[in-house]
């Protein structure tokens, strides 16, 4: 019994120590001064009735972005195969001048973007590093879902060409639209389809540090990436003296070393190491070695890349980041890199200024609804409706009385006079 109590006391002491260390870390991060209990009552930071001024999570829609600040949010950090915890590649860059840019829009990432409670009119610019589904598989969801979520602006897409027209971005987007021919036709006259326009800018994948976007003080450049087939590129975004670099997918290469060098935040793929591709992904050893080290960048290769890039913060993504994989991946990175590092998971948030880079997790409202359009929401034009054949029209059971009642009640609620169809 005595032993037990001693153990308990020890456990409590260790817990208290851990709590103290954790609080110390929190206070250091939050840049607060430790206050005594008497002072605490007077501190606006620790009032019993007002909200905390400093929070260690990012709650979308509750924080202004400073005019000189860049906020980067991981909206997809996983693998080419889908899983609930991590969507595939997608990073949102928000700038203090009001501009927002999406880099890659991999499978599942549209859900994450929606969780950020941003009007979809602002989510109208997408830069695609390459045409693997895990890097652009949710473009259709952003295209159509964005319209349903009140985007009234065209969707603008930038992406590379390749060695054949059919390997290029324009072809992919054209055929995505063709795939959704029935979808788009079905919406005509039922919702406002202004936002269904797509503007594609296809650029040369061999362009070295070429400017592909320059507006409002923001320059986005591309340079070649080496991944799976000719065509992939990496990007940098420069604004207000801050530099964001995003690899999409690539084998280590000379262009990244030169043009991502010294970035404030450098986001580079860090694929699962071969041993985990065998044990967790259940791949044969030759494929794990080939894909892990020749198609992609393995963690120790990522470390070498970052030692040469020397960013203010290195961010690794593109692996299933779990309690048992993260320590293994980090140990491998640390054999070749000892600088600042974050291993991204979905909803990791980076606030970047010249003085500081703050890394937190976002806390998302899963019951989120779309925000209104930033311009007056226009109704559909019924004259555009494609309509049904006589075959289907004659199959309708029309509950006219019930429908009339719905129209009457809705008109009364909103002060409108929309006539019920007969
Ligand atoms: Zn890829
Ligand atoms: Zn990928």
Short mmCIF file of C-alpha atoms and ligand atoms in Angstrom, two decimals:
data_model
loop_
_atom_site.label_atom_id
_atom_site.label_comp_id
_atom_site.label_asym_id
_atom_site.label_seq_id
_atom_site.Cartn_x
_atom_site.Cartn_y
_atom_site.Cartn_z
CA UNK A 1 0.00 0.00 0.00
CA UNK A 2 2.76 2.37 0.98
CA UNK A 3 4.49 1.67 -2.29
CA UNK A 4 1.28 2.39 -4.15
CA UNK A 5 0.80 5.74 -2.45
CA UNK A 6 4.41 6.66 -3.15
CA UNK A 7 3.93 5.79 -6.76
CA UNK A 8 0.77 7.89 -6.89
CA UNK A 9 2.55 10.85 -5.34
CA UNK A 10 5.34 10.46 -7.87
CA UNK A 11 2.81 10.28 -10.71
CA UNK A 12 1.10 13.44 -9.47
CA UNK A 13 4.44 15.22 -9.17
CA UNK A 14 5.35 14.20 -12.72
CA UNK A 15 1.92 15.31 -13.99
CA UNK A 16 2.27 18.66 -12.26
CA UNK A 17 5.74 19.04 -13.71
CA UNK A 18 4.42 18.16 -17.18
CA UNK A 19 1.58 20.65 -16.76
CA UNK A 20 4.03 23.32 -15.68
CA UNK A 21 6.27 22.62 -18.66
CA UNK A 22 3.27 22.62 -20.99
CA UNK A 23 2.05 25.92 -19.54
CA UNK A 24 5.52 27.36 -19.83
CA UNK A 25 5.62 26.33 -23.46
CA UNK A 26 2.17 27.80 -24.04
CA UNK A 27 3.12 31.06 -22.37
CA UNK A 28 6.37 31.24 -24.30
CA UNK A 29 4.51 30.62 -27.55
CA UNK A 30 1.78 33.06 -26.77
CA UNK A 31 4.34 35.64 -25.65
CA UNK A 32 2.50 36.29 -22.40
CA UNK A 33 3.96 37.24 -19.06
CA UNK A 34 3.29 34.98 -16.13
CA UNK A 35 1.02 36.86 -13.73
CA UNK A 36 0.38 36.31 -10.04
CA UNK A 37 -3.11 35.24 -8.93
CA UNK A 38 -3.94 38.73 -7.63
CA UNK A 39 -2.85 40.32 -10.88
CA UNK A 40 -4.79 37.71 -12.82
CA UNK A 41 -8.12 39.11 -11.69
CA UNK A 42 -7.27 42.45 -13.29
CA UNK A 43 -5.76 40.99 -16.47
CA UNK A 44 -7.96 41.26 -19.55
CA UNK A 45 -6.29 38.01 -20.64
CA UNK A 46 -7.80 36.06 -17.78
CA UNK A 47 -11.23 37.51 -17.11
CA UNK A 48 -14.01 35.24 -15.83
CA UNK A 49 -16.47 36.78 -18.33
CA UNK A 50 -14.61 37.84 -21.51
CA UNK A 51 -13.06 35.68 -24.23
CA UNK A 52 -9.37 34.89 -24.17
CA UNK A 53 -7.35 37.29 -26.30
CA UNK A 54 -4.82 34.56 -27.08
CA UNK A 55 -5.91 31.09 -28.10
CA UNK A 56 -3.75 28.14 -29.01
CA UNK A 57 -6.11 27.02 -31.79
CA UNK A 58 -7.23 28.82 -34.94
CA UNK A 59 -10.97 29.22 -35.20
CA UNK A 60 -11.83 30.07 -38.84
CA UNK A 61 -13.51 33.40 -39.34
CA UNK A 62 -12.48 34.83 -35.97
CA UNK A 63 -9.07 36.37 -36.71
CA UNK A 64 -8.09 39.34 -38.87
CA UNK A 65 -5.09 38.87 -41.10
CA UNK A 66 -2.58 41.71 -40.55
CA UNK A 67 -1.70 43.72 -43.70
CA UNK A 68 1.80 42.22 -43.73
CA UNK A 69 0.82 38.69 -42.75
CA UNK A 70 0.58 35.43 -44.71
CA UNK A 71 -1.58 32.58 -43.43
CA UNK A 72 -1.04 29.12 -44.90
CA UNK A 73 -3.50 26.34 -44.10
CA UNK A 74 -2.90 22.67 -44.85
CA UNK A 75 -6.11 21.41 -46.49
CA UNK A 76 -4.69 18.08 -47.64
CA UNK A 77 -1.51 16.36 -46.50
CA UNK A 78 -2.12 12.65 -47.11
CA UNK A 79 -1.36 10.02 -49.69
CA UNK A 80 -2.72 9.24 -53.16
CA UNK A 81 -5.16 6.83 -51.52
CA UNK A 82 -8.00 8.46 -49.60
CA UNK A 83 -8.56 8.18 -45.84
CA UNK A 84 -10.88 10.07 -43.47
CA UNK A 85 -8.07 11.70 -41.44
CA UNK A 86 -6.07 13.26 -44.27
CA UNK A 87 -7.25 14.57 -47.63
CA UNK A 88 -4.80 14.54 -50.53
CA UNK A 89 -2.52 17.49 -51.37
CA UNK A 90 -3.91 21.01 -50.93
CA UNK A 91 -2.54 24.16 -49.31
CA UNK A 92 -4.38 27.47 -49.05
CA UNK A 93 -2.35 30.69 -48.95
CA UNK A 94 -4.11 33.79 -47.61
CA UNK A 95 -2.44 37.19 -47.81
CA UNK A 96 -2.97 40.38 -45.84
CA UNK A 97 -3.83 42.19 -49.10
CA UNK A 98 -6.99 40.04 -49.36
CA UNK A 99 -5.75 37.59 -52.01
CA UNK A 100 -6.18 33.83 -51.57
CA UNK A 101 -4.56 31.05 -53.60
CA UNK A 102 -5.10 27.30 -53.63
CA UNK A 103 -2.05 25.17 -54.39
CA UNK A 104 -3.14 21.70 -55.53
CA UNK A 105 -6.68 20.49 -54.95
CA UNK A 106 -6.29 16.79 -54.18
CA UNK A 107 -9.04 14.28 -53.49
CA UNK A 108 -11.02 15.20 -50.38
CA UNK A 109 -9.55 18.69 -49.97
CA UNK A 110 -12.78 20.52 -50.89
CA UNK A 111 -14.22 19.43 -47.53
CA UNK A 112 -11.27 21.03 -45.74
CA UNK A 113 -11.59 24.27 -47.73
CA UNK A 114 -15.28 24.39 -46.83
CA UNK A 115 -14.39 24.00 -43.15
CA UNK A 116 -12.48 27.29 -43.29
CA UNK A 117 -15.71 29.32 -43.69
CA UNK A 118 -14.44 31.52 -46.51
CA UNK A 119 -16.80 32.92 -49.19
CA UNK A 120 -16.22 30.80 -52.30
CA UNK A 121 -15.91 33.95 -54.42
CA UNK A 122 -12.49 34.30 -52.77
CA UNK A 123 -11.51 30.67 -53.52
CA UNK A 124 -11.33 31.22 -57.27
CA UNK A 125 -7.61 30.73 -58.04
CA UNK A 126 -6.08 27.24 -58.21
CA UNK A 127 -2.48 26.37 -59.07
CA UNK A 128 -1.99 22.71 -59.97
CA UNK A 129 1.52 21.30 -59.68
CA UNK A 130 0.74 18.13 -61.65
CA UNK A 131 -2.18 16.09 -62.82
CA UNK A 132 -2.18 13.18 -60.38
CA UNK A 133 -5.64 12.75 -58.86
CA UNK A 134 -4.20 13.29 -55.38
CA UNK A 135 -3.20 16.80 -56.55
CA UNK A 136 -6.25 17.85 -58.57
CA UNK A 137 -8.93 15.20 -57.91
CA UNK A 138 -11.26 17.65 -56.15
CA UNK A 139 -11.19 20.28 -58.89
CA UNK A 140 -14.65 19.09 -59.95
CA UNK A 141 -15.91 19.39 -56.35
CA UNK A 142 -14.55 22.96 -56.14
CA UNK A 143 -15.97 23.78 -59.57
CA UNK A 144 -19.53 22.55 -59.04
CA UNK A 145 -19.66 22.66 -55.25
CA UNK A 146 -18.26 26.20 -55.30
CA UNK A 147 -21.19 27.31 -57.48
CA UNK A 148 -23.71 25.67 -55.14
CA UNK A 149 -21.85 27.41 -52.29
CA UNK A 150 -22.48 30.80 -53.95
CA UNK A 151 -19.34 31.44 -56.01
CA UNK A 152 -20.43 33.84 -58.76
CA UNK A 153 -17.00 34.32 -60.30
CA UNK A 154 -15.25 32.13 -62.89
CA UNK A 155 -12.85 29.54 -61.52
CA UNK A 156 -9.28 30.36 -62.60
CA UNK A 157 -6.89 27.41 -63.01
CA UNK A 158 -3.16 27.45 -63.69
CA UNK A 159 -1.26 24.27 -64.54
CA UNK A 160 1.56 22.91 -66.69
CA UNK A 161 1.64 21.44 -70.18
CA UNK A 162 3.62 18.27 -70.94
CA UNK A 163 5.15 16.42 -73.85
CA UNK A 164 1.73 15.78 -75.46
CA UNK A 165 -1.38 17.99 -75.47
CA UNK A 166 -3.37 15.21 -73.78
CA UNK A 167 -0.96 15.23 -70.83
CA UNK A 168 -1.58 18.94 -70.26
CA UNK A 169 -3.78 20.90 -67.83
CA UNK A 170 -6.05 22.39 -70.53
CA UNK A 171 -6.90 18.90 -71.80
CA UNK A 172 -7.56 17.63 -68.26
CA UNK A 173 -9.86 20.54 -67.39
CA UNK A 174 -11.65 20.35 -70.77
CA UNK A 175 -12.32 16.66 -70.21
CA UNK A 176 -13.38 17.20 -66.61
CA UNK A 177 -16.01 19.56 -67.99
CA UNK A 178 -16.97 16.96 -70.59
CA UNK A 179 -17.27 14.33 -67.85
CA UNK A 180 -19.67 16.70 -66.09
CA UNK A 181 -21.72 17.59 -69.18
CA UNK A 182 -24.91 16.11 -67.70
CA UNK A 183 -24.17 17.79 -64.36
CA UNK A 184 -23.73 21.26 -65.87
CA UNK A 185 -26.74 20.89 -68.18
CA UNK A 186 -28.90 19.75 -65.27
CA UNK A 187 -28.12 22.89 -63.31
CA UNK A 188 -28.92 25.36 -66.09
CA UNK A 189 -31.97 27.36 -65.11
CA UNK A 190 -32.09 25.75 -61.65
CA UNK A 191 -29.15 27.58 -60.04
CA UNK A 192 -27.19 30.61 -61.16
CA UNK A 193 -24.37 29.14 -63.22
CA UNK A 194 -22.15 32.24 -63.62
CA UNK A 195 -19.50 30.48 -61.53
CA UNK A 196 -19.36 27.49 -63.89
CA UNK A 197 -17.04 29.39 -66.23
CA UNK A 198 -13.46 28.14 -66.04
CA UNK A 199 -10.42 30.10 -67.24
CA UNK A 200 -7.39 27.85 -67.75
CA UNK A 201 -3.85 29.13 -68.08
CA UNK A 202 -1.57 26.34 -69.26
CA UNK A 203 2.10 27.19 -69.05
CA UNK A 204 5.37 25.54 -70.11
CA UNK A 205 6.46 22.93 -67.58
CA UNK A 206 10.07 23.55 -68.66
CA UNK A 207 9.87 27.22 -67.71
CA UNK A 208 12.57 27.94 -65.14
CA UNK A 209 11.48 30.41 -62.49
CA UNK A 210 8.95 31.77 -64.97
CA UNK A 211 6.33 34.23 -63.75
CA UNK A 212 2.92 32.65 -64.29
CA UNK A 213 0.90 35.09 -62.17
CA UNK A 214 1.54 38.71 -61.32
CA UNK A 215 -1.27 40.78 -59.84
CA UNK A 216 -1.75 43.05 -56.87
CA UNK A 217 1.89 42.78 -55.71
CA UNK A 218 1.86 38.96 -55.80
CA UNK A 219 4.27 37.00 -58.03
CA UNK A 220 3.85 33.28 -58.55
CA UNK A 221 6.61 31.45 -60.41
CA UNK A 222 6.97 27.87 -61.59
CA UNK A 223 9.99 25.67 -62.17
CA UNK A 224 10.27 22.04 -63.27
CA UNK A 225 9.67 19.18 -60.87
CA UNK A 226 10.82 15.62 -61.55
CA UNK A 227 8.00 13.19 -60.84
CA UNK A 228 6.57 10.14 -62.61
CA UNK A 229 6.33 11.70 -66.11
CA UNK A 230 7.26 15.00 -67.78
CA UNK A 231 4.93 17.85 -66.79
CA UNK A 232 5.04 18.39 -63.00
CA UNK A 233 6.18 21.74 -61.58
CA UNK A 234 6.85 23.36 -58.22
CA UNK A 235 5.81 26.90 -57.27
CA UNK A 236 6.96 29.89 -55.31
CA UNK A 237 4.72 32.77 -54.25
CA UNK A 238 6.35 36.06 -53.30
CA UNK A 239 4.54 38.96 -51.70
CA UNK A 240 5.53 41.76 -49.38
CA UNK A 241 9.03 40.36 -48.78
CA UNK A 242 7.68 36.89 -47.86
CA UNK A 243 8.31 33.76 -49.88
CA UNK A 244 6.18 30.60 -49.90
CA UNK A 245 7.54 27.55 -51.76
CA UNK A 246 5.50 24.47 -52.63
CA UNK A 247 6.99 21.39 -54.27
CA UNK A 248 3.78 19.55 -55.19
CA UNK A 249 5.54 16.21 -55.90
CA UNK A 250 9.17 15.96 -56.92
CA UNK A 251 12.40 14.06 -56.72
CA UNK A 252 15.10 16.37 -55.28
CA UNK A 253 16.23 18.68 -58.08
CA UNK A 254 18.50 21.61 -58.87
CA UNK A 255 15.64 24.04 -59.60
CA UNK A 256 14.08 23.64 -56.14
CA UNK A 257 17.51 24.16 -54.52
CA UNK A 258 17.99 27.40 -56.42
CA UNK A 259 14.53 28.96 -56.46
CA UNK A 260 13.05 27.78 -53.15
CA UNK A 261 16.29 28.68 -51.34
CA UNK A 262 15.73 30.73 -48.21
CA UNK A 263 11.93 30.62 -48.44
CA UNK A 264 10.08 31.73 -45.32
CA UNK A 265 7.95 28.59 -45.50
CA UNK A 266 9.02 25.69 -47.73
CA UNK A 267 6.46 22.92 -48.16
CA UNK A 268 7.96 19.85 -49.79
CA UNK A 269 6.75 16.30 -50.22
CA UNK A 270 8.11 13.84 -47.67
CA UNK A 271 6.76 10.48 -48.75
CA UNK A 272 6.42 7.40 -46.56
CA UNK A 273 9.80 5.69 -46.29
CA UNK A 274 10.05 2.32 -48.10
CA UNK A 275 9.88 0.22 -44.92
CA UNK A 276 6.49 1.77 -44.03
CA UNK A 277 5.29 1.40 -47.62
CA UNK A 278 5.95 -2.32 -47.18
CA UNK A 279 4.60 -2.72 -43.63
CA UNK A 280 1.68 -0.26 -43.61
CA UNK A 281 0.77 0.16 -47.27
CA UNK A 282 1.42 -3.56 -47.97
CA UNK A 283 3.48 -2.97 -51.11
CA UNK A 284 6.16 -5.31 -52.52
CA UNK A 285 9.70 -4.27 -51.55
CA UNK A 286 10.86 -3.39 -55.11
CA UNK A 287 7.86 -1.06 -55.62
CA UNK A 288 8.28 0.50 -52.17
CA UNK A 289 11.94 1.26 -52.88
CA UNK A 290 11.27 2.56 -56.40
CA UNK A 291 8.25 4.73 -55.55
CA UNK A 292 9.66 5.79 -52.17
CA UNK A 293 13.03 6.96 -53.45
CA UNK A 294 12.78 7.45 -57.25
CA UNK A 295 9.24 8.73 -57.87
CA UNK A 296 9.02 10.55 -54.53
CA UNK A 297 11.28 12.07 -51.89
CA UNK A 298 11.89 9.84 -48.87
CA UNK A 299 12.18 11.48 -45.41
CA UNK A 300 16.00 11.35 -45.25
CA UNK A 301 16.10 12.78 -48.80
CA UNK A 302 13.64 15.49 -47.67
CA UNK A 303 16.03 16.33 -44.83
CA UNK A 304 18.90 16.72 -47.28
CA UNK A 305 16.72 18.95 -49.49
CA UNK A 306 15.87 21.19 -46.52
CA UNK A 307 19.49 21.38 -45.35
CA UNK A 308 20.27 22.90 -48.75
CA UNK A 309 17.08 25.01 -48.97
CA UNK A 310 17.54 26.53 -45.48
CA UNK A 311 13.98 27.84 -45.08
CA UNK A 312 12.74 29.64 -41.97
CA UNK A 313 10.35 26.69 -41.62
CA UNK A 314 10.47 23.36 -43.44
CA UNK A 315 7.12 21.59 -43.82
CA UNK A 316 6.93 17.93 -44.82
CA UNK A 317 3.70 16.44 -46.15
CA UNK A 318 2.45 13.51 -48.25
CA UNK A 319 2.51 10.67 -45.74
CA UNK A 320 -0.05 9.20 -43.35
CA UNK A 321 0.96 11.12 -40.27
CA UNK A 322 0.09 8.93 -37.27
CA UNK A 323 1.34 8.35 -33.73
CA UNK A 324 3.48 5.47 -34.96
CA UNK A 325 4.66 6.84 -38.32
CA UNK A 326 5.53 10.45 -37.37
CA UNK A 327 8.38 9.59 -34.92
CA UNK A 328 9.88 7.19 -37.49
CA UNK A 329 9.64 9.75 -40.31
CA UNK A 330 11.09 12.48 -38.08
CA UNK A 331 14.03 10.30 -37.00
CA UNK A 332 14.88 9.74 -40.66
CA UNK A 333 14.62 13.46 -41.45
CA UNK A 334 16.87 14.27 -38.49
CA UNK A 335 19.68 12.17 -39.94
CA UNK A 336 20.09 14.87 -42.63
CA UNK A 337 18.42 18.07 -41.31
CA UNK A 338 18.45 19.84 -37.97
CA UNK A 339 16.51 23.03 -38.76
CA UNK A 340 12.95 24.18 -37.96
CA UNK A 341 10.44 21.53 -39.01
CA UNK A 342 6.70 20.84 -39.07
CA UNK A 343 5.20 17.55 -40.24
CA UNK A 344 1.87 18.64 -41.66
CA UNK A 345 -1.52 17.17 -40.94
CA UNK A 346 -4.79 18.56 -42.29
CA UNK A 347 -5.85 21.88 -40.75
CA UNK A 348 -2.37 22.82 -39.58
CA UNK A 349 -2.18 26.63 -39.75
CA UNK A 350 0.96 28.70 -40.29
CA UNK A 351 0.88 32.45 -39.60
CA UNK A 352 3.94 33.92 -41.28
CA UNK A 353 5.32 37.42 -40.76
CA UNK A 354 8.85 38.73 -41.07
CA UNK A 355 9.25 38.44 -37.30
CA UNK A 356 7.52 35.18 -36.50
CA UNK A 357 6.08 31.91 -37.80
CA UNK A 358 3.32 30.58 -35.58
CA UNK A 359 2.12 27.01 -36.07
CA UNK A 360 -1.25 25.91 -34.70
CA UNK A 361 -4.12 23.61 -35.50
CA UNK A 362 -7.46 24.92 -36.74
CA UNK A 363 -10.60 23.91 -34.88
CA UNK A 364 -13.36 23.33 -37.39
CA UNK A 365 -17.13 23.59 -37.13
CA UNK A 366 -18.24 20.39 -38.84
CA UNK A 367 -21.76 21.82 -39.11
CA UNK A 368 -20.45 24.67 -41.31
CA UNK A 369 -22.75 26.24 -43.94
CA UNK A 370 -21.69 28.21 -47.01
CA UNK A 371 -21.16 31.93 -46.72
CA UNK A 372 -23.09 34.31 -48.98
CA UNK A 373 -21.62 35.55 -52.23
CA UNK A 374 -19.65 38.80 -51.91
CA UNK A 375 -21.79 40.19 -54.76
CA UNK A 376 -25.59 40.19 -54.92
CA UNK A 377 -26.74 36.59 -55.31
CA UNK A 378 -28.55 36.34 -58.61
CA UNK A 379 -31.35 33.82 -59.15
CA UNK A 380 -31.29 31.22 -61.91
CA UNK A 381 -32.60 32.09 -65.37
CA UNK A 382 -35.50 29.62 -65.92
CA UNK A 383 -35.32 30.14 -69.70
CA UNK A 384 -32.01 28.19 -69.66
CA UNK A 385 -33.68 25.05 -68.32
CA UNK A 386 -33.15 22.01 -70.55
CA UNK A 387 -36.34 20.35 -69.27
CA UNK A 388 -37.70 16.80 -69.41
CA UNK A 389 -39.07 14.67 -72.21
CA UNK A 390 -42.85 14.10 -72.45
CA UNK A 391 -42.14 10.55 -71.22
CA UNK A 392 -41.04 11.80 -67.79
CA UNK A 393 -43.45 14.72 -67.59
CA UNK A 394 -46.33 12.28 -67.97
CA UNK A 395 -44.94 10.20 -65.14
CA UNK A 396 -45.13 12.98 -62.55
CA UNK A 397 -47.55 12.77 -59.63
CA UNK A 398 -48.27 16.47 -59.08
CA UNK A 399 -49.33 17.28 -55.51
CA UNK A 400 -50.52 20.73 -56.60
CA UNK A 401 -52.27 21.60 -53.32
CA UNK A 402 -49.23 20.66 -51.28
CA UNK A 403 -46.86 22.57 -53.59
CA UNK A 404 -49.14 25.66 -53.63
CA UNK A 405 -49.03 25.67 -49.82
CA UNK A 406 -45.20 25.50 -49.84
CA UNK A 407 -45.03 28.43 -52.27
CA UNK A 408 -47.57 30.47 -50.26
CA UNK A 409 -45.82 29.90 -46.94
CA UNK A 410 -42.37 30.61 -48.38
CA UNK A 411 -43.58 33.79 -50.13
CA UNK A 412 -45.12 34.91 -46.86
CA UNK A 413 -41.93 34.19 -44.91
CA UNK A 414 -39.72 36.17 -47.30
CA UNK A 415 -42.19 38.78 -48.63
CA UNK A 416 -41.96 37.50 -52.22
CA UNK A 417 -44.56 36.57 -54.84
CA UNK A 418 -43.07 33.63 -56.75
CA UNK A 419 -45.80 31.79 -58.64
CA UNK A 420 -46.14 28.04 -58.31
CA UNK A 421 -45.82 26.22 -61.66
CA UNK A 422 -48.82 24.23 -62.82
ZN1 LIG B 1 2.13 12.82 -57.91
ZN1 LIG B 2 1.23 13.12 -54.77
#
